[in-house]
Structures are given as C-alpha cells and as structure tokens.
Coordinates of C-alpha atoms in Angstrom, one line a residue:
X3 CA 1.3 24.4 7.7
X4 CA 1.0 27.9 5.9
X5 CA 3.1 30.7 6.9
X6 CA 1.6 33.9 8.0
X7 CA 2.9 37.5 7.4
X8 CA 2.8 39.1 10.9
X9 CA 4.2 41.8 13.0
X10 CA 6.4 40.4 15.8
X11 CA 4.2 41.8 18.6
X12 CA 1.2 40.3 17.2
X13 CA 2.7 37.1 16.5
X14 CA 3.8 36.5 20.3
X15 CA 0.2 37.4 21.2
X16 CA -1.2 34.7 18.8
X17 CA 1.4 32.3 20.0
X18 CA 0.5 32.8 23.7
X19 CA -3.2 32.0 22.9
X20 CA -2.1 29.1 20.8
X21 CA -0.1 27.9 23.8
X22 CA -3.4 28.2 26.0
X23 CA -3.0 31.6 27.7
X24 CA -6.6 32.6 28.6
X25 CA -5.9 35.8 30.9
X26 CA -3.7 38.9 30.0
X27 CA -3.2 41.6 32.4
X28 CA -1.2 44.5 31.2
X29 CA -0.5 48.4 30.6
X30 CA 0.3 50.2 27.3
X31 CA 3.8 51.1 26.6
X32 CA 5.9 51.6 23.3
X33 CA 7.2 49.5 21.6
X34 CA 5.1 46.6 22.6
X35 CA 1.4 48.0 22.4
X36 CA 0.4 45.7 19.6
X37 CA 0.6 42.7 22.1
X38 CA -2.3 44.0 24.6
X39 CA -4.1 45.2 21.3
X40 CA -4.2 41.9 19.7
X41 CA -5.1 40.4 23.2
X42 CA -8.1 42.8 23.7
X43 CA -9.4 41.8 20.4
X44 CA -9.0 37.9 20.2
X45 CA -9.1 36.8 24.0
X46 CA -12.7 37.5 24.5
X47 CA -13.7 35.6 21.4
X48 CA -12.4 32.2 23.0
X49 CA -13.7 32.8 26.5
X50 CA -10.5 34.6 27.9
X51 CA -10.1 37.9 29.6
X52 CA -8.0 40.8 28.7
X53 CA -8.0 43.5 31.3
X54 CA -5.9 46.7 31.1
X55 CA -4.8 47.6 34.6
X56 CA -4.4 51.0 35.9
X57 CA -0.7 50.8 36.1
X58 CA 2.1 48.1 35.5
X59 CA 2.0 47.5 39.3
X60 CA -1.5 46.4 39.2
X61 CA -1.1 44.3 36.1
X62 CA 1.8 42.2 37.4
X63 CA -0.3 41.5 40.9
X64 CA -3.3 40.6 38.7
X65 CA -0.9 38.0 37.2
X66 CA -0.1 36.9 40.7
X67 CA -3.8 36.2 41.4
X68 CA -4.8 34.6 37.8
X69 CA -1.5 32.4 38.2
X70 CA -2.6 31.3 41.4
X71 CA -5.5 29.4 39.9
X72 CA -3.5 27.5 37.7
X73 CA -4.8 29.0 34.7
X74 CA -2.2 30.2 31.9
X75 CA -1.5 34.1 32.2
X76 CA 0.6 36.5 30.5
X77 CA 1.7 40.1 30.7
X78 CA 3.8 42.2 28.4
X79 CA 5.6 45.4 29.0
X80 CA 8.8 47.2 27.7
X81 CA 11.7 48.3 29.9
X82 CA 10.5 50.9 32.5
X83 CA 7.2 49.0 32.4
X84 CA 9.1 45.8 33.2
X85 CA 11.1 47.6 36.1
X86 CA 7.8 48.5 37.8
X87 CA 6.6 45.0 37.8
X88 CA 9.9 43.8 39.6
X89 CA 8.1 43.6 42.9
X90 CA 5.4 41.5 41.6
X91 CA 7.6 39.2 39.9
X92 CA 9.8 38.4 42.8
X93 CA 6.6 37.7 44.8
X94 CA 5.5 35.4 41.9
X95 CA 9.0 33.9 41.9
X96 CA 8.7 33.3 45.8
X97 CA 5.2 31.8 45.6
X98 CA 6.4 29.5 43.0
X99 CA 3.7 30.3 40.5
X100 CA 4.1 29.9 36.4
X101 CA 3.4 32.8 34.3
X102 CA 5.1 34.3 31.1
X103 CA 6.5 38.0 31.0
X104 CA 7.4 39.4 27.7
X105 CA 9.6 42.5 27.4
X106 CA 10.2 44.3 24.2
X107 CA 13.3 46.2 25.2
X108 CA 13.7 50.1 24.7
X109 CA 16.6 52.3 25.5
X110 CA 17.1 53.7 29.0
X111 CA 18.0 54.1 31.7
X112 CA 14.9 55.9 33.1
X113 CA 12.1 56.7 30.4
X114 CA 14.9 56.7 27.8
X115 CA 13.4 56.2 24.3
X116 CA 11.4 53.9 22.2
X117 CA 14.0 52.6 20.1
X118 CA 15.5 49.2 20.4
X119 CA 17.7 48.1 22.9
X120 CA 19.3 45.1 24.8
X121 CA 20.1 47.2 28.1
X122 CA 17.6 45.1 30.1
X123 CA 20.0 42.2 30.2
X124 CA 21.0 42.8 34.2
X125 CA 17.5 43.2 35.0
X126 CA 16.2 39.9 33.4
X127 CA 18.9 37.5 34.1
X128 CA 20.0 38.7 37.6
X129 CA 16.4 38.9 39.3
X130 CA 15.4 42.7 39.1
X131 CA 13.5 42.3 42.5
X132 CA 14.6 41.5 45.9
X133 CA 15.8 38.0 47.2
X134 CA 17.6 35.0 46.1
X135 CA 15.7 33.9 42.8
X136 CA 16.2 33.7 39.1
X137 CA 13.8 33.5 36.1
X138 CA 14.5 31.5 33.0
X139 CA 14.8 34.0 30.1
X140 CA 14.3 33.3 26.3
X141 CA 16.0 35.5 23.6
X142 CA 14.7 35.1 20.4
X143 CA 16.4 36.4 17.3
X144 CA 13.6 36.3 14.7
X145 CA 9.8 36.5 15.0
X146 CA 9.5 32.7 14.2
X147 CA 11.8 32.1 17.3
X148 CA 9.6 34.6 19.2
X149 CA 6.7 32.6 18.4
X150 CA 8.3 29.3 19.4
X151 CA 9.9 30.4 22.5
X152 CA 6.8 32.1 23.6
X153 CA 4.9 28.7 23.4
X154 CA 7.8 26.8 25.1
X155 CA 7.9 29.5 27.7
X156 CA 4.3 28.6 29.0
X157 CA 5.6 24.8 29.3
X158 CA 8.9 25.7 31.1
X159 CA 6.6 28.1 33.4
X160 CA 4.3 25.0 34.3
X161 CA 7.1 22.4 34.5
X162 CA 9.1 24.5 37.2
X163 CA 6.2 26.5 38.6
X164 CA 8.2 29.7 38.0
X165 CA 7.7 33.0 36.1
X166 CA 9.5 32.8 32.6
X167 CA 10.5 35.8 30.7
X168 CA 10.7 36.2 26.9
X169 CA 12.9 39.3 25.8
X170 CA 13.5 40.9 22.6
X171 CA 14.6 44.3 21.5
X172 CA 11.8 46.6 20.2
X173 CA 12.8 45.9 16.4
X174 CA 11.7 42.2 16.8
X175 CA 8.3 43.5 18.2
X176 CA 7.8 46.0 15.3
X177 CA 9.0 44.3 12.3
X178 CA 7.3 41.7 10.1
X179 CA 8.2 38.3 9.0
X180 CA 6.4 35.0 7.8
X181 CA 6.0 32.7 10.7
X182 CA 4.1 29.3 11.5
X183 CA 2.6 27.9 14.6
X184 CA 3.5 24.6 15.7
X185 CA 3.3 23.0 19.1
X186 CA 6.6 22.9 21.2
X187 CA 8.2 19.4 21.8
X188 CA 5.7 17.8 24.4
X189 CA 6.7 17.8 28.0
X190 CA 5.1 15.9 30.6
X191 CA 3.9 18.5 32.8
X192 CA 2.7 18.2 36.4
X193 CA -0.6 18.2 37.8
X194 CA -1.7 21.7 39.3
X195 CA -2.9 20.2 42.8
X196 CA -1.4 23.4 44.3
X197 CA -3.9 25.6 42.5
X198 CA -6.5 27.7 44.3
X199 CA -9.5 26.5 42.7
X200 CA -12.0 25.7 45.5
X201 CA -11.9 22.8 47.7
X202 CA -15.3 21.5 46.6
X203 CA -15.2 19.7 50.0
X204 CA -12.7 17.4 48.8
X205 CA -9.5 18.7 50.2
X206 CA -7.9 21.2 52.5
X207 CA -7.6 24.6 51.1
X208 CA -4.5 25.5 49.1
X209 CA -2.5 28.3 50.3
X210 CA -0.3 30.4 48.1
X211 CA 2.2 32.7 49.9
X212 CA 5.8 34.1 49.8
X213 CA 5.9 35.2 53.4
X214 CA 8.0 33.0 55.9
X215 CA 8.2 34.7 59.4
X216 CA 10.3 31.8 60.5
X217 CA 13.9 32.2 59.5
X218 CA 14.4 28.3 59.3
X219 CA 11.3 27.9 57.1
X220 CA 12.7 30.8 54.6
X221 CA 16.0 29.3 54.5
X222 CA 14.5 25.6 53.6
X223 CA 12.2 27.8 51.1
X224 CA 15.3 29.4 49.3
X225 CA 17.3 26.0 49.4
X226 CA 14.3 24.5 47.6
X227 CA 14.3 27.5 44.9
X228 CA 17.9 26.9 44.4
X229 CA 17.7 23.3 43.7
X230 CA 14.9 23.9 41.1
X231 CA 17.2 26.7 39.7
X232 CA 20.1 24.2 39.3
X233 CA 17.8 22.1 37.5
X234 CA 17.0 24.7 35.0
X235 CA 20.6 25.5 34.6
X236 CA 21.2 21.7 33.8
X237 CA 18.3 21.3 31.6
X238 CA 17.1 24.5 29.7
X239 CA 20.1 26.0 28.3
X240 CA 19.7 26.8 24.6
X241 CA 22.2 28.1 22.1
X242 CA 23.4 28.3 18.4
X243 CA 27.0 27.7 17.1
X244 CA 27.6 29.3 13.8
X245 CA 30.6 28.5 12.2
X246 CA 32.6 27.9 15.2
X247 CA 34.4 24.7 14.3
X248 CA 37.6 26.5 13.1
X249 CA 36.8 30.1 14.1
X250 CA 39.6 32.0 15.6
X251 CA 37.6 35.0 16.3
X252 CA 34.3 34.3 18.0
X253 CA 31.6 36.6 18.2
X254 CA 29.0 36.4 21.1
X255 CA 25.6 38.0 20.4
X256 CA 22.0 37.4 21.0
X257 CA 18.7 38.7 19.4
X258 CA 18.7 41.1 16.5
X259 CA 22.1 41.8 17.1
X260 CA 23.2 38.2 16.4
X261 CA 21.5 38.6 12.8
X262 CA 23.9 41.5 12.0
X263 CA 26.9 39.7 13.3
X264 CA 26.2 36.7 11.2
X265 CA 26.6 38.8 7.9
X266 CA 29.6 40.1 9.6
X267 CA 31.1 36.8 10.0
X268 CA 30.4 36.0 6.2
X269 CA 31.8 38.9 5.2
X270 CA 35.2 38.3 7.3
X271 CA 35.2 34.9 5.9
X272 CA 35.1 36.0 2.6
X273 CA 38.4 37.9 3.5
X274 CA 40.1 35.0 4.8
X275 CA 39.3 35.5 8.6
X276 CA 38.0 32.5 10.4
X277 CA 35.1 34.1 12.4
X278 CA 32.1 32.4 14.1
X279 CA 29.3 33.0 16.5
X280 CA 28.0 32.0 19.5
X281 CA 24.5 33.0 19.9
X282 CA 22.7 32.4 23.5
X283 CA 19.0 31.6 22.9
X284 CA 18.5 31.7 26.5
X285 CA 20.4 34.3 28.3
X286 CA 19.6 32.8 31.8
X287 CA 20.5 30.2 31.8
X288 CA 23.5 31.4 30.1
X289 CA 25.3 28.9 27.8
X290 CA 28.8 28.6 29.4
X291 CA 29.3 25.1 28.3
X292 CA 29.1 26.4 24.5
X293 CA 32.6 28.1 25.2
X294 CA 34.0 24.6 25.8
X295 CA 33.0 23.8 21.9
X296 CA 35.7 26.6 20.4
X297 CA 38.7 24.7 19.9
X298 CA 40.6 27.2 17.5
X299 CA 39.5 30.5 19.1
X300 CA 42.0 33.2 20.0
X301 CA 39.6 36.0 20.6
X302 CA 36.1 36.7 21.9
X303 CA 34.3 39.7 20.8
X304 CA 30.8 40.5 22.5
X305 CA 28.4 42.8 20.5
X306 CA 25.2 44.1 22.3
X307 CA 22.8 47.0 22.1
X308 CA 24.1 48.0 25.7
X309 CA 27.1 49.3 27.5
X310 CA 28.4 45.8 28.2
X311 CA 25.9 43.7 30.2
X312 CA 26.1 40.3 28.6
X313 CA 29.9 41.1 28.5
X314 CA 30.2 40.1 32.2
X315 CA 28.7 36.5 31.4
X316 CA 31.2 36.2 28.6
X317 CA 34.1 37.0 30.8
X318 CA 33.1 34.6 33.1
X319 CA 32.7 32.1 30.3
X320 CA 36.1 32.8 29.2
X321 CA 37.5 32.2 32.4
X322 CA 40.9 33.7 31.4
X323 CA 41.0 31.4 28.3
X324 CA 41.1 34.2 25.7
X325 CA 41.1 37.8 25.5
X326 CA 37.6 39.6 25.5
X327 CA 36.7 42.6 23.8
X328 CA 33.3 44.4 23.5
X329 CA 31.5 46.6 20.8
X330 CA 28.4 48.2 21.7
X331 CA 25.8 50.8 20.7
X332 CA 23.4 52.1 23.1
X333 CA 20.1 54.5 23.2
X334 CA 18.5 53.1 20.3
X335 CA 21.5 53.1 18.0
X336 CA 21.8 49.7 16.2
X337 CA 25.2 48.1 15.5
X338 CA 26.0 48.5 11.8
X339 CA 28.0 45.7 10.0
X340 CA 30.7 48.3 9.4
X341 CA 30.9 49.2 12.8
X342 CA 31.2 45.7 13.9
X343 CA 33.8 44.7 11.5
X344 CA 35.8 47.5 12.1
X345 CA 36.1 46.4 15.7
X346 CA 36.6 42.9 14.7
X347 CA 39.7 43.9 12.7
X348 CA 41.1 46.1 15.3
X349 CA 40.7 43.0 17.5
X350 CA 42.6 40.6 15.4
X351 CA 45.0 43.3 14.3
X352 CA 46.0 43.9 18.0
X353 CA 46.4 40.1 18.5
X354 CA 48.9 39.6 15.9

C-alpha cells in the first residue's frame, strides 16, 4: 500500500472515515480545524453527514444522539473545547454508547494559547465530568500512529460500548508525515442490539439513558461499569519499551515529547550513560506493568509538556522502587534535547 504525505489532522479525519465513521459533529477551534474541514468535504461524498454545531456543548450532545443509533460517530476539538464537552462525555459513558473523541491539545489553563501542550492529561485520564467513569485514551507519537489509533479507537468503542479518546498535542495535528491506511487487527464485535433504530414491530423499544433514580439500580450500574473498566485495564494497555533492557536512567514520556526523548537517549548512550524510555501508547489504561520490565533501573525521569500530570502515575508505578524526577515545559513551549539532557545529567549526577 502506497504511503501518502498528509497533515496530521487530515490523516486522522481520513482514518475515521476509513474506519466507518459516517457522522461528525463539531465546532471549530485551533489547532484541530483541519479535521472538521476535511470531514465537511469528504463525508457527504459517501452519504455521511457533517454538521457544525452552534457550540461544543451542542456538538457532544449530537454525538450522544448519533451514537444511540449504533452508527459510528466522532467529534474533535482542542483543550477548552473538550472541557466544554465533559458533561456530554459523562452522559455518553453513563449511557454506555460508543464514540470517538479527538483532542489536539493546546496550552492552558483557560483559553491559554494555540501552541502544542500535554496539559489535558488529568482531564483525559481521570474522567473530566462527574461520576465514576473512565475513558480509554490513545496517545499517538506520530501521524501514522494517529491514523492507526483512530481506526482502532472505533473498534474499542464498539467492543466495550464506551467513548474512546485519542489525544495528541497540536504539533501532531499540524505537521506532515507519510502515512498508510490499513485496517486494525480484527476484533469480533458484539451486535448492536441496544441501538435505537426503530422496533419495526419486532421488539420492544430500546431505551438509552443514564438516569437512575433508584439508588440500588444506580449502584448496580456503577458496579457494571467498574467491571467493564477492569476488563479494559486488563486487555487494552499499550506501550513501547525503548532500550530499557540495561537502562539505569529510564525516561517516561508520551506523544511528541517521547520522540525528543529518544534522541536524548541516543546522545546519552553515545556518552556512556545507559538510558532508555518507557512510552505509554495508552495513557488510560496506564502501563503500570511496564515498570516491572526495567531490571537495571536506578532513576526515573518523567518528561512532559505540562507541569507534571503524568508524573503522578509514574510515581504510583514506581511505588517507591526508584527516585522519580520531572522535567517539563508548558504554555506551548516544547522541551529541547539540551534541556532534557541537562536534567538527565543532573539526576544521575545527584544519584552518584
């Protein structure tokens, strides 16, 4: 299959269509605008529907309605726009509806700026809305991964009947790389016999709802959701181990930041420092078990484009086994190899 040079946002949109997405509801915000632009042009050609809502709140509630029919649906936005969608996302999780939500992260808090960031880690991995719910979260480090993960996200959403997020910093959305579009590993997906497609006189009406006025019914529903999330944690963790077999200094980074860290790993190894990288490809479920695979580790160094949000998961993964340090840039500032390397040398120097 020939590769195509594409901008990240457009590649994500094409991947969604290739995965069977036929309805897109959204609202423009930088730096993800090429996703709705591409959808508005291409979906009508195949009988799909693109609709620009009057707000992010409207868009996510349209996703709720579209997902209820069993059709593959997607929305995309960036940071403050995703924040506005959180009420709808928790409704969708509570109603157990499959959909895909893409977030091309920008700096914050508030309106912040339009430059790349990873400061939506908490919002993505902890459930930004109310109640006890989680969403699987893919974190691509390249445009090819953004394509692959977007396609897989639709399968994961259908398999578990849950909203799934794909989060990347704005740089991945805006840069261009060669990509190819290939179907994800085939899953046996359950029938959508819960969908509101009309009874056709053959069954009782399906009811989609997240309201449970009886406390016992609501508790039972929460236990059911918790069981599903436990299955996701057991089966859907993805991560990469990069030169960790003998690494004494182990970086932890995801997305664009991990690409920069890989260069630093090479520089440090050229200077005799045994460095490696754990790269979460899913940030929920977080790859805690990856930290059992670093036998030579003496120090962990987390690198993020945030004030240290993934840091908390790394500290839990360490569980006191290793010192955990942090290096971050925020507000749209991108970590440099020099800055990361300087922090790494400080960490291992302090360890001696």
